[in-house]
CSV table of C-alpha atoms in Angstrom, one decimal:
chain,number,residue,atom,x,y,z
A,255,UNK,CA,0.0,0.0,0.0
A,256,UNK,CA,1.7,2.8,-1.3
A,257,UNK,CA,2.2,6.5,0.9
A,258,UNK,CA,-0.4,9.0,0.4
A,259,UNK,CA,1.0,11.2,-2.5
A,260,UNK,CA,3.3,14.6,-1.2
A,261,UNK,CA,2.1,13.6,2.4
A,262,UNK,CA,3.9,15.4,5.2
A,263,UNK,CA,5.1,14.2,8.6
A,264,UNK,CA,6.0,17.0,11.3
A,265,UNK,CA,7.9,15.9,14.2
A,266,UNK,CA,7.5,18.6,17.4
A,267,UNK,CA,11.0,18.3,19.5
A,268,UNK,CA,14.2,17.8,17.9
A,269,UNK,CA,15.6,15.3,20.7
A,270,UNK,CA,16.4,11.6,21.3
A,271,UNK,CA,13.4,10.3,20.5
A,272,UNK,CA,12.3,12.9,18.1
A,273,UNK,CA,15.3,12.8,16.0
A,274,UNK,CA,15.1,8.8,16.0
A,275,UNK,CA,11.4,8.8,14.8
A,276,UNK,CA,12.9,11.3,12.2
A,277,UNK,CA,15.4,8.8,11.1
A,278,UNK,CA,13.4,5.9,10.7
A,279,UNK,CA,10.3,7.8,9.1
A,280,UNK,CA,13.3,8.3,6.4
A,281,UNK,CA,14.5,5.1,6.1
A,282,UNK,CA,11.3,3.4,6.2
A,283,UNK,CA,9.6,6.2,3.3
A,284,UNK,CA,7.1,6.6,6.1
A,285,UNK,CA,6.2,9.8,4.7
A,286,UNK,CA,6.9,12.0,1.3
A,287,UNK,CA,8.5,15.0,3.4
A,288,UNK,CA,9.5,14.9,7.4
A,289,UNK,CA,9.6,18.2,8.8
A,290,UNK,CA,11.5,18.8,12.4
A,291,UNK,CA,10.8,21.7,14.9
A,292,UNK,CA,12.6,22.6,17.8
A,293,UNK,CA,12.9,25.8,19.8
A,294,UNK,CA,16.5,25.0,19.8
A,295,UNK,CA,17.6,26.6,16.6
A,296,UNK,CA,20.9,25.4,16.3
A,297,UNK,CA,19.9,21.8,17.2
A,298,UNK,CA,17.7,21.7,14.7
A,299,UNK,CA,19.5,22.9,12.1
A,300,UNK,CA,22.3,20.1,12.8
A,301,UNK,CA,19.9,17.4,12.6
A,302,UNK,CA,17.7,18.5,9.8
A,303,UNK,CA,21.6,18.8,7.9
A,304,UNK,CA,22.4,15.4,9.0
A,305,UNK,CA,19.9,13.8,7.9
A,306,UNK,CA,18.9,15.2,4.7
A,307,UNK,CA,22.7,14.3,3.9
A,308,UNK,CA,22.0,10.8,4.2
A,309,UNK,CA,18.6,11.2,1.4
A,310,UNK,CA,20.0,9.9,-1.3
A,311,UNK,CA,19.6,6.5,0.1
A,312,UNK,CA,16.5,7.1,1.4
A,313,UNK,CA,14.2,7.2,-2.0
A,314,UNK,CA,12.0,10.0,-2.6
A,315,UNK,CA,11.9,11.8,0.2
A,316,UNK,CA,13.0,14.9,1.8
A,317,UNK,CA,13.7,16.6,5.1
A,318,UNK,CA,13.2,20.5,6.3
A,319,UNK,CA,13.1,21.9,9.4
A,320,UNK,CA,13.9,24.5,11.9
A,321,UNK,CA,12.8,26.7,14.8
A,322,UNK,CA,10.0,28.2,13.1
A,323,UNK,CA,6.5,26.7,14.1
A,324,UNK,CA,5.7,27.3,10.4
A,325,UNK,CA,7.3,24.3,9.5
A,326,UNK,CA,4.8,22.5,10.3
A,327,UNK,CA,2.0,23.5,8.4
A,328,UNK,CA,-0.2,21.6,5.6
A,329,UNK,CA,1.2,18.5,8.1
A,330,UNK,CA,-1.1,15.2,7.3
A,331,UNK,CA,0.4,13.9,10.9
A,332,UNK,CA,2.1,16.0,13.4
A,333,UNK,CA,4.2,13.9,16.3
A,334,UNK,CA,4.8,15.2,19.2
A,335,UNK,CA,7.9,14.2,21.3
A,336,UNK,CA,8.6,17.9,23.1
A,337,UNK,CA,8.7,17.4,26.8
A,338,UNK,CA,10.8,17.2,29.6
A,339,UNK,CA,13.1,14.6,30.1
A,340,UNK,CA,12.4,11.0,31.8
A,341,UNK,CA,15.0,10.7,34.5
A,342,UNK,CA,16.5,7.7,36.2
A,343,UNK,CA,14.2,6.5,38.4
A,344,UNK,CA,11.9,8.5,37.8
A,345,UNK,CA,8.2,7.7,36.8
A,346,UNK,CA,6.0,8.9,33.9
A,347,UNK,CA,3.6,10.3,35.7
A,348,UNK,CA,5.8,12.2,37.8
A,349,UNK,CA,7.0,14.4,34.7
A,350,UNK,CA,3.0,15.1,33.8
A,351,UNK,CA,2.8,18.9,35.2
A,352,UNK,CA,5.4,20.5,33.0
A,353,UNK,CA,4.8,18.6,29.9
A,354,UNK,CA,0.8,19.6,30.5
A,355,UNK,CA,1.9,23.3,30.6
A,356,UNK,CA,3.8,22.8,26.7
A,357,UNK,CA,0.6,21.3,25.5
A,358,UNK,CA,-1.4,24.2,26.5
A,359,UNK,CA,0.7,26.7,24.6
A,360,UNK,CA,1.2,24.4,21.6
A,361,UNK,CA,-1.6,22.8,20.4
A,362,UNK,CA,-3.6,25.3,19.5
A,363,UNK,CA,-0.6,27.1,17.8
A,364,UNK,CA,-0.6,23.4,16.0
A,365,UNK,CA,-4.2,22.9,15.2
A,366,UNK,CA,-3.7,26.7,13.5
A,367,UNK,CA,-1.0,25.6,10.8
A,368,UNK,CA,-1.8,21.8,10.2
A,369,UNK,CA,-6.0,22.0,10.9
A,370,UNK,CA,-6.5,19.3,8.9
A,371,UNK,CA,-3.8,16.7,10.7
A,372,UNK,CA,-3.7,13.8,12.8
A,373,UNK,CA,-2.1,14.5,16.4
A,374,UNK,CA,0.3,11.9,17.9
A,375,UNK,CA,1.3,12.0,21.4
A,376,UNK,CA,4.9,10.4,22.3
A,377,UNK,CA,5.4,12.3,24.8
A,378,UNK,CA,5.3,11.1,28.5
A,379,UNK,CA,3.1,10.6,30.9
A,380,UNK,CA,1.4,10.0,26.8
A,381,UNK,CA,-2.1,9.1,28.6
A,382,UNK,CA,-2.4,12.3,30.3
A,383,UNK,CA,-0.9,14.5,27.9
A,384,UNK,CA,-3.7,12.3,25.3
A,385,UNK,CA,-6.3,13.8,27.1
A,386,UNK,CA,-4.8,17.1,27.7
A,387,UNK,CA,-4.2,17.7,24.1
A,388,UNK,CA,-7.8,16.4,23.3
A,389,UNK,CA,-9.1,19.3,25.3
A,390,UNK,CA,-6.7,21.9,24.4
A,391,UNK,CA,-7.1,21.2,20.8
A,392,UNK,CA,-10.5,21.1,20.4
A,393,UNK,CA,-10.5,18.0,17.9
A,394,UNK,CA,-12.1,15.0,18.2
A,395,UNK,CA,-10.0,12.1,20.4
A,396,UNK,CA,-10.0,10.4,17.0
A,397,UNK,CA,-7.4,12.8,15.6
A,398,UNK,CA,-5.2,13.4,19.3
A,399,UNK,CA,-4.3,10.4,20.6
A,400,UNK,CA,-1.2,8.6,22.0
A,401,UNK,CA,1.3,6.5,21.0
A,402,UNK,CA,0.4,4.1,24.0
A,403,UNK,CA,1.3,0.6,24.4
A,404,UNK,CA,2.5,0.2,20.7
A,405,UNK,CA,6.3,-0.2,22.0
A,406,UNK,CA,5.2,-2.2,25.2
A,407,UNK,CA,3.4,-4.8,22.9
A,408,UNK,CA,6.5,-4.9,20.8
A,409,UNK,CA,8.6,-5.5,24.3
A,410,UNK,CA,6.5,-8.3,24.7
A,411,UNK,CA,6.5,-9.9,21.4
A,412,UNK,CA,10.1,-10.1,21.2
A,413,UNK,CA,10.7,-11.9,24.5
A,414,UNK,CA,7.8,-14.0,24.2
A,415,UNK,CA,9.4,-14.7,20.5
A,416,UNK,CA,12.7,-15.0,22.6
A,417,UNK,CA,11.0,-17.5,25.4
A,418,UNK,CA,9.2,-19.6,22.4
A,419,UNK,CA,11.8,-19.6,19.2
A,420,UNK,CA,9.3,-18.3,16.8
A,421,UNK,CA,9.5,-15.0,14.1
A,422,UNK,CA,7.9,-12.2,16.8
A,423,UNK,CA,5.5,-11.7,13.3
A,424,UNK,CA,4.1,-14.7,14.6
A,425,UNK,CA,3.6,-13.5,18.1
A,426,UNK,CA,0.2,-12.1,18.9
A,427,UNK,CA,0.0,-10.1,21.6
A,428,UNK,CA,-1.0,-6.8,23.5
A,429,UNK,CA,-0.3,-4.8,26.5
A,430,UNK,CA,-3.2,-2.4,27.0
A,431,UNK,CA,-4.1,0.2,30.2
A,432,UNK,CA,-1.8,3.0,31.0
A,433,UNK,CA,1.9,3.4,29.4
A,434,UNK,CA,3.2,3.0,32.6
A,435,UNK,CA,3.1,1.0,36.0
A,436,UNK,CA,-0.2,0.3,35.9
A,437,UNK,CA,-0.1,-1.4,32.3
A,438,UNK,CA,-0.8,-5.4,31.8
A,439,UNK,CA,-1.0,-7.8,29.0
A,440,UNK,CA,-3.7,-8.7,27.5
A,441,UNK,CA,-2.7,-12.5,27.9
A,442,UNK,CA,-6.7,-14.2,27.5
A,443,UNK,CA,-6.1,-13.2,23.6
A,444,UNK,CA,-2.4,-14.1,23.1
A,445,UNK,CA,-1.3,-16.9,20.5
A,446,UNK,CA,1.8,-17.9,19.1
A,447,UNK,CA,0.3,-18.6,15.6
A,448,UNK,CA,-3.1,-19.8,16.3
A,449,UNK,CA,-2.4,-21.4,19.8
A,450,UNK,CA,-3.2,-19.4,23.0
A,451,UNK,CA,-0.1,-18.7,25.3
A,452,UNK,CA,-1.8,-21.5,28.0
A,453,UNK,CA,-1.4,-24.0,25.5
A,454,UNK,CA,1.8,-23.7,23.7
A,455,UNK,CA,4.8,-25.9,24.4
A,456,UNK,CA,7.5,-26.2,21.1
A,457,UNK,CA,7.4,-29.1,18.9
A,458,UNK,CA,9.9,-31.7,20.3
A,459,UNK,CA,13.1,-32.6,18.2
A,460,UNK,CA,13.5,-35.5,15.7
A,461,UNK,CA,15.0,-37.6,18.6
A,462,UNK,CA,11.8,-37.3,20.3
A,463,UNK,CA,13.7,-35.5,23.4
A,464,UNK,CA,12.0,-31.9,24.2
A,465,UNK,CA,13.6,-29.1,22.4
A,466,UNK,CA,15.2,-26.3,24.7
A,467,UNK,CA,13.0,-24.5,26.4
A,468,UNK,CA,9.7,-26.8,25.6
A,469,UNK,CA,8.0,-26.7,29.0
A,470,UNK,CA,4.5,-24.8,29.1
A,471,UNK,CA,4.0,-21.0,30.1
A,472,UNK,CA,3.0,-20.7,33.9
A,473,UNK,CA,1.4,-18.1,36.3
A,474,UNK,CA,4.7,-17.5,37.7
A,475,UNK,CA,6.4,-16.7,34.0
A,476,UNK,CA,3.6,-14.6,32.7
A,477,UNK,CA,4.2,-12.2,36.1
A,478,UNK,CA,7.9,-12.2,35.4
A,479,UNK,CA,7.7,-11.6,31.9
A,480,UNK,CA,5.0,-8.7,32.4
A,481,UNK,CA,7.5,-7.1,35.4
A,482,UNK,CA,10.4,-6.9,32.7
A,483,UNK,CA,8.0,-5.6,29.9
A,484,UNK,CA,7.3,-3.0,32.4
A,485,UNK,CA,10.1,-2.2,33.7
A,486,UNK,CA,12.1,-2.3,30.4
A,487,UNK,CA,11.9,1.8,29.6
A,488,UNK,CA,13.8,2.1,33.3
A,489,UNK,CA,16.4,-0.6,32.1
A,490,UNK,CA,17.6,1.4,28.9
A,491,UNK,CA,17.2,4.8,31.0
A,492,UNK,CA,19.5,3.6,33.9
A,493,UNK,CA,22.0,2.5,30.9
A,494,UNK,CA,21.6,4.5,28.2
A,495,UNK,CA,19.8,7.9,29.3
A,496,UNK,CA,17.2,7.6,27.2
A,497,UNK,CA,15.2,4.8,25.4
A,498,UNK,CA,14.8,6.0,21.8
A,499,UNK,CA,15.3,3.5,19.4
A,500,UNK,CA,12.4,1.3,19.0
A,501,UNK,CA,10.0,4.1,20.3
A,502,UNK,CA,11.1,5.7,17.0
A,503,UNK,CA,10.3,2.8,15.2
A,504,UNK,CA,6.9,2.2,16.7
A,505,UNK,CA,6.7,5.6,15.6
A,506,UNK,CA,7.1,6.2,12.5
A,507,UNK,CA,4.9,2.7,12.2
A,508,UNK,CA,1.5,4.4,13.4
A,509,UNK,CA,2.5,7.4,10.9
A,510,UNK,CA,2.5,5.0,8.2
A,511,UNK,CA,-0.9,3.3,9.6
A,512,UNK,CA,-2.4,6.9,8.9
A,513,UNK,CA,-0.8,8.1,5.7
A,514,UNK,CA,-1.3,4.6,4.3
A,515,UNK,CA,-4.7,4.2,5.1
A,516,UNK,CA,-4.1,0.9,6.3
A,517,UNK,CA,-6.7,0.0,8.8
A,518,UNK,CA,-4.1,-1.3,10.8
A,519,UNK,CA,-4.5,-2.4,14.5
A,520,UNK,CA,-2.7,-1.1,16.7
A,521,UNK,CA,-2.8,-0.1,20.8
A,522,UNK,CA,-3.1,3.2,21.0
A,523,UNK,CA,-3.8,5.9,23.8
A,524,UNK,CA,-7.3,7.6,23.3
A,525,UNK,CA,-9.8,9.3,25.3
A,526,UNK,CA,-12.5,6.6,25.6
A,527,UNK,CA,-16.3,6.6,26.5
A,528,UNK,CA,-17.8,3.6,27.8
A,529,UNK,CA,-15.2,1.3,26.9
A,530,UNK,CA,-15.8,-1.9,29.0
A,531,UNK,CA,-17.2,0.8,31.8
A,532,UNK,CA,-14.3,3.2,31.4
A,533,UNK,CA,-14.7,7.1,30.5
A,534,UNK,CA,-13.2,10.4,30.1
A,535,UNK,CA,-9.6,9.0,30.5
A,536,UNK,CA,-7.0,7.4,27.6
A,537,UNK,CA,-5.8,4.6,28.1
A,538,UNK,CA,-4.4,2.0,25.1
A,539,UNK,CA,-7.0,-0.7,23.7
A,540,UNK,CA,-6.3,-2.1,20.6
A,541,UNK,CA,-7.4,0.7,17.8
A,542,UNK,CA,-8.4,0.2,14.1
A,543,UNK,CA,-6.0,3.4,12.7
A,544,UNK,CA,-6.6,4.8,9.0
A,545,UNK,CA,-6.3,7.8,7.7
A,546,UNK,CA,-8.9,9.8,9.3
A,547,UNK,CA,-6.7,8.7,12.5
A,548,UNK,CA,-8.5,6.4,15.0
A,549,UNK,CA,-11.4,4.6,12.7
A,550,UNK,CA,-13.1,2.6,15.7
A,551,UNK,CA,-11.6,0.8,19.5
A,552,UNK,CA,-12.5,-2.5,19.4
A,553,UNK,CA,-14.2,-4.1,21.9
A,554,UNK,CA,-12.1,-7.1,22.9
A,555,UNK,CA,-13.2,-9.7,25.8
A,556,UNK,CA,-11.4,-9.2,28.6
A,557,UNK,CA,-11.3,-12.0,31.6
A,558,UNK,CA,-12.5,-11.0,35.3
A,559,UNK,CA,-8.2,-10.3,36.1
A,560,UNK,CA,-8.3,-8.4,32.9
A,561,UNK,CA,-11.2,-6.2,33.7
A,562,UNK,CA,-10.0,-5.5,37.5
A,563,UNK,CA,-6.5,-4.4,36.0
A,564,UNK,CA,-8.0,-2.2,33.5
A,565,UNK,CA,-10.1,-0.4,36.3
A,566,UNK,CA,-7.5,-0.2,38.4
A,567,UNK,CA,-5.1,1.8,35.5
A,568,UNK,CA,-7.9,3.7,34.4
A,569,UNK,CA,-8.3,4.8,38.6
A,570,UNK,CA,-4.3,5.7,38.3
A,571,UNK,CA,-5.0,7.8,35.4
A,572,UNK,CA,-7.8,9.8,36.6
A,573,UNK,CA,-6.3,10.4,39.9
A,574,UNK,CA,-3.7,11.9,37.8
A,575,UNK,CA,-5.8,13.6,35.4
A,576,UNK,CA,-7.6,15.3,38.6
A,577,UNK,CA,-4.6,16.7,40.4
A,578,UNK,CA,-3.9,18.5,36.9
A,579,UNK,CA,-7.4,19.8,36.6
A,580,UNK,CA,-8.0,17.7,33.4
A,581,UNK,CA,-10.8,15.7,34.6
């Protein structure tokens, strides 16, 4: 399915993670143009050179940028990774004042120069700042949402993939809630293939002796592996700073879910109403995403666990969301 034609990404923050999203948006032909602000004018500059030094090996596709809002008009998706920084240690929720305050100032100065975009929230606490640029904006929660538990279902793929020897294409599997402590998988619908999770064990070798690792999933194993899932953002921060990387990818991935059209699903952070009893707060449920941004939430069965978690993240949120007056 091919890019819609002269379609325009604008990335909003010229750091780690915008910069990455940047970079794979280009090497992926995510988009026909990617556009990078910053209020950091020399910053921006520097990356908006680097990388359009590397387009000739990116096909048709160009970059721009620079410290002038402007640049992000006639946008058919604006991202938005401005923000202060994560820290080590340090939760998402706990950065949710200041980054609540940049949202107030910006969206509507975005809404002005791409009216006709999709909004996409990277930025952390994303849940909150969904449902704070849903309400500064003006627009529908359709066309503001978050970026969610896209990487967190990826985490989980790849080490169930990891645990089970499979391609992680052939992973099914979701973490949905908050993007944050509170978060769970979704493991009542996970398969390897067609199998569910509870069932799989690997084939056994041509000796007849089980493969490595070919013992069933249990309780204990699905808590550990949701613990690292969870914890995995603070893992690369402690190391690295920042996690960047793959948050890029997932990224540029739900860009390419809009300007394609696709219809892809995808968990994604929006402001729901009624959704299994749950309103007024964003939280990630897996999302049909097209061009016109979030097409419908689907309505997937969740087991009595399931249910109680999902209450209990969308309780965190909103206790949140009421200390910051967004309620």
């Amino acid at each position: 399915m091919s890019v819609i034609e002269n379609s325009k990404l604008a990335i909003v923050g010229a750091g780690a993670v915008g910069t990455s999203l940047a970079y794979a948006a280009l090497i992926r032909e995510s988009a026909r143009e990617v556009a990078l602000y910053d209020i950091n004018s020399a910053k921006v500059a520097a990356e908006v050179l680097d990388l359009a030094h590397g387009t000739q090996f990116t096909g048709a596709s160009r970059v721009t940028g620079g410290d002038d809002l402007d640049v992000v008009s006639g946008a058919n998706v604006v991202v938005i990774t401005a923000g202060a920084r994560q820290h080590p240690g340090q939760s998402r929720l706990e950065m949710a004042g200041v980054n609540v305050e940049i949202l107030r100032d910006l969206m509507p100065k975005l809404v002005e120069r791409a009216p006709d975009a999709v909004f996409v929230l990277v930025t952390n606490p994303v849940d909150v700042l969904a449902v704070a640029a849903q309400q500064f904006s003006g627009l529908p929660p359709a066309r503001v949402f978050g970026s969610g538990t896209v990487l967190d279902s990826s985490r989980l793929r790849w080490m169930l993939s990891e645990r089970v020897g499979v391609a992680i294409s052939n992973v099914h599997a979701l973490i949905v809630g908050e993007h944050g402590d509170s978060e769970f998988p979704l493991w009542s619908q996970a398969r390897i293939g067609p199998i569910s999770l509870a069932d799989w064990m690997l084939a056994r070798g041509a000796t007849g002796s089980a493969a490595a690792g070919s013992v069933p999933f249990t309780e204990v194993e699905f808590e550990s592996i949701a613990e690292d899932v969870k914890n995995a953002a603070y893992r690369v921060i402690e190391g690295k700073g920042a996690t960047n990387y793959a948050i890029g990818l997932s990224g540029a991935r739900i860009v390419e879910a809009i300007l394609r059209d696709e219809g892809a699903v995808l968990p994604v952070s929006s402001v729901l109403t009624d959704y299994r009893g749950v309103s007024r707060v964003a939280l990630s449920v897996p999302s049909v995403i097209d061009a016109s941004g979030i097409a419908r939430v689907i309505d997937v069965p969740f087991s009595a666990k399931e249910q109680a978690l999902f209450e209990h993240s969308a309780a965190t949120l909103r206790a949140s969301l009421d200390s910051l007056g967004l309620a």
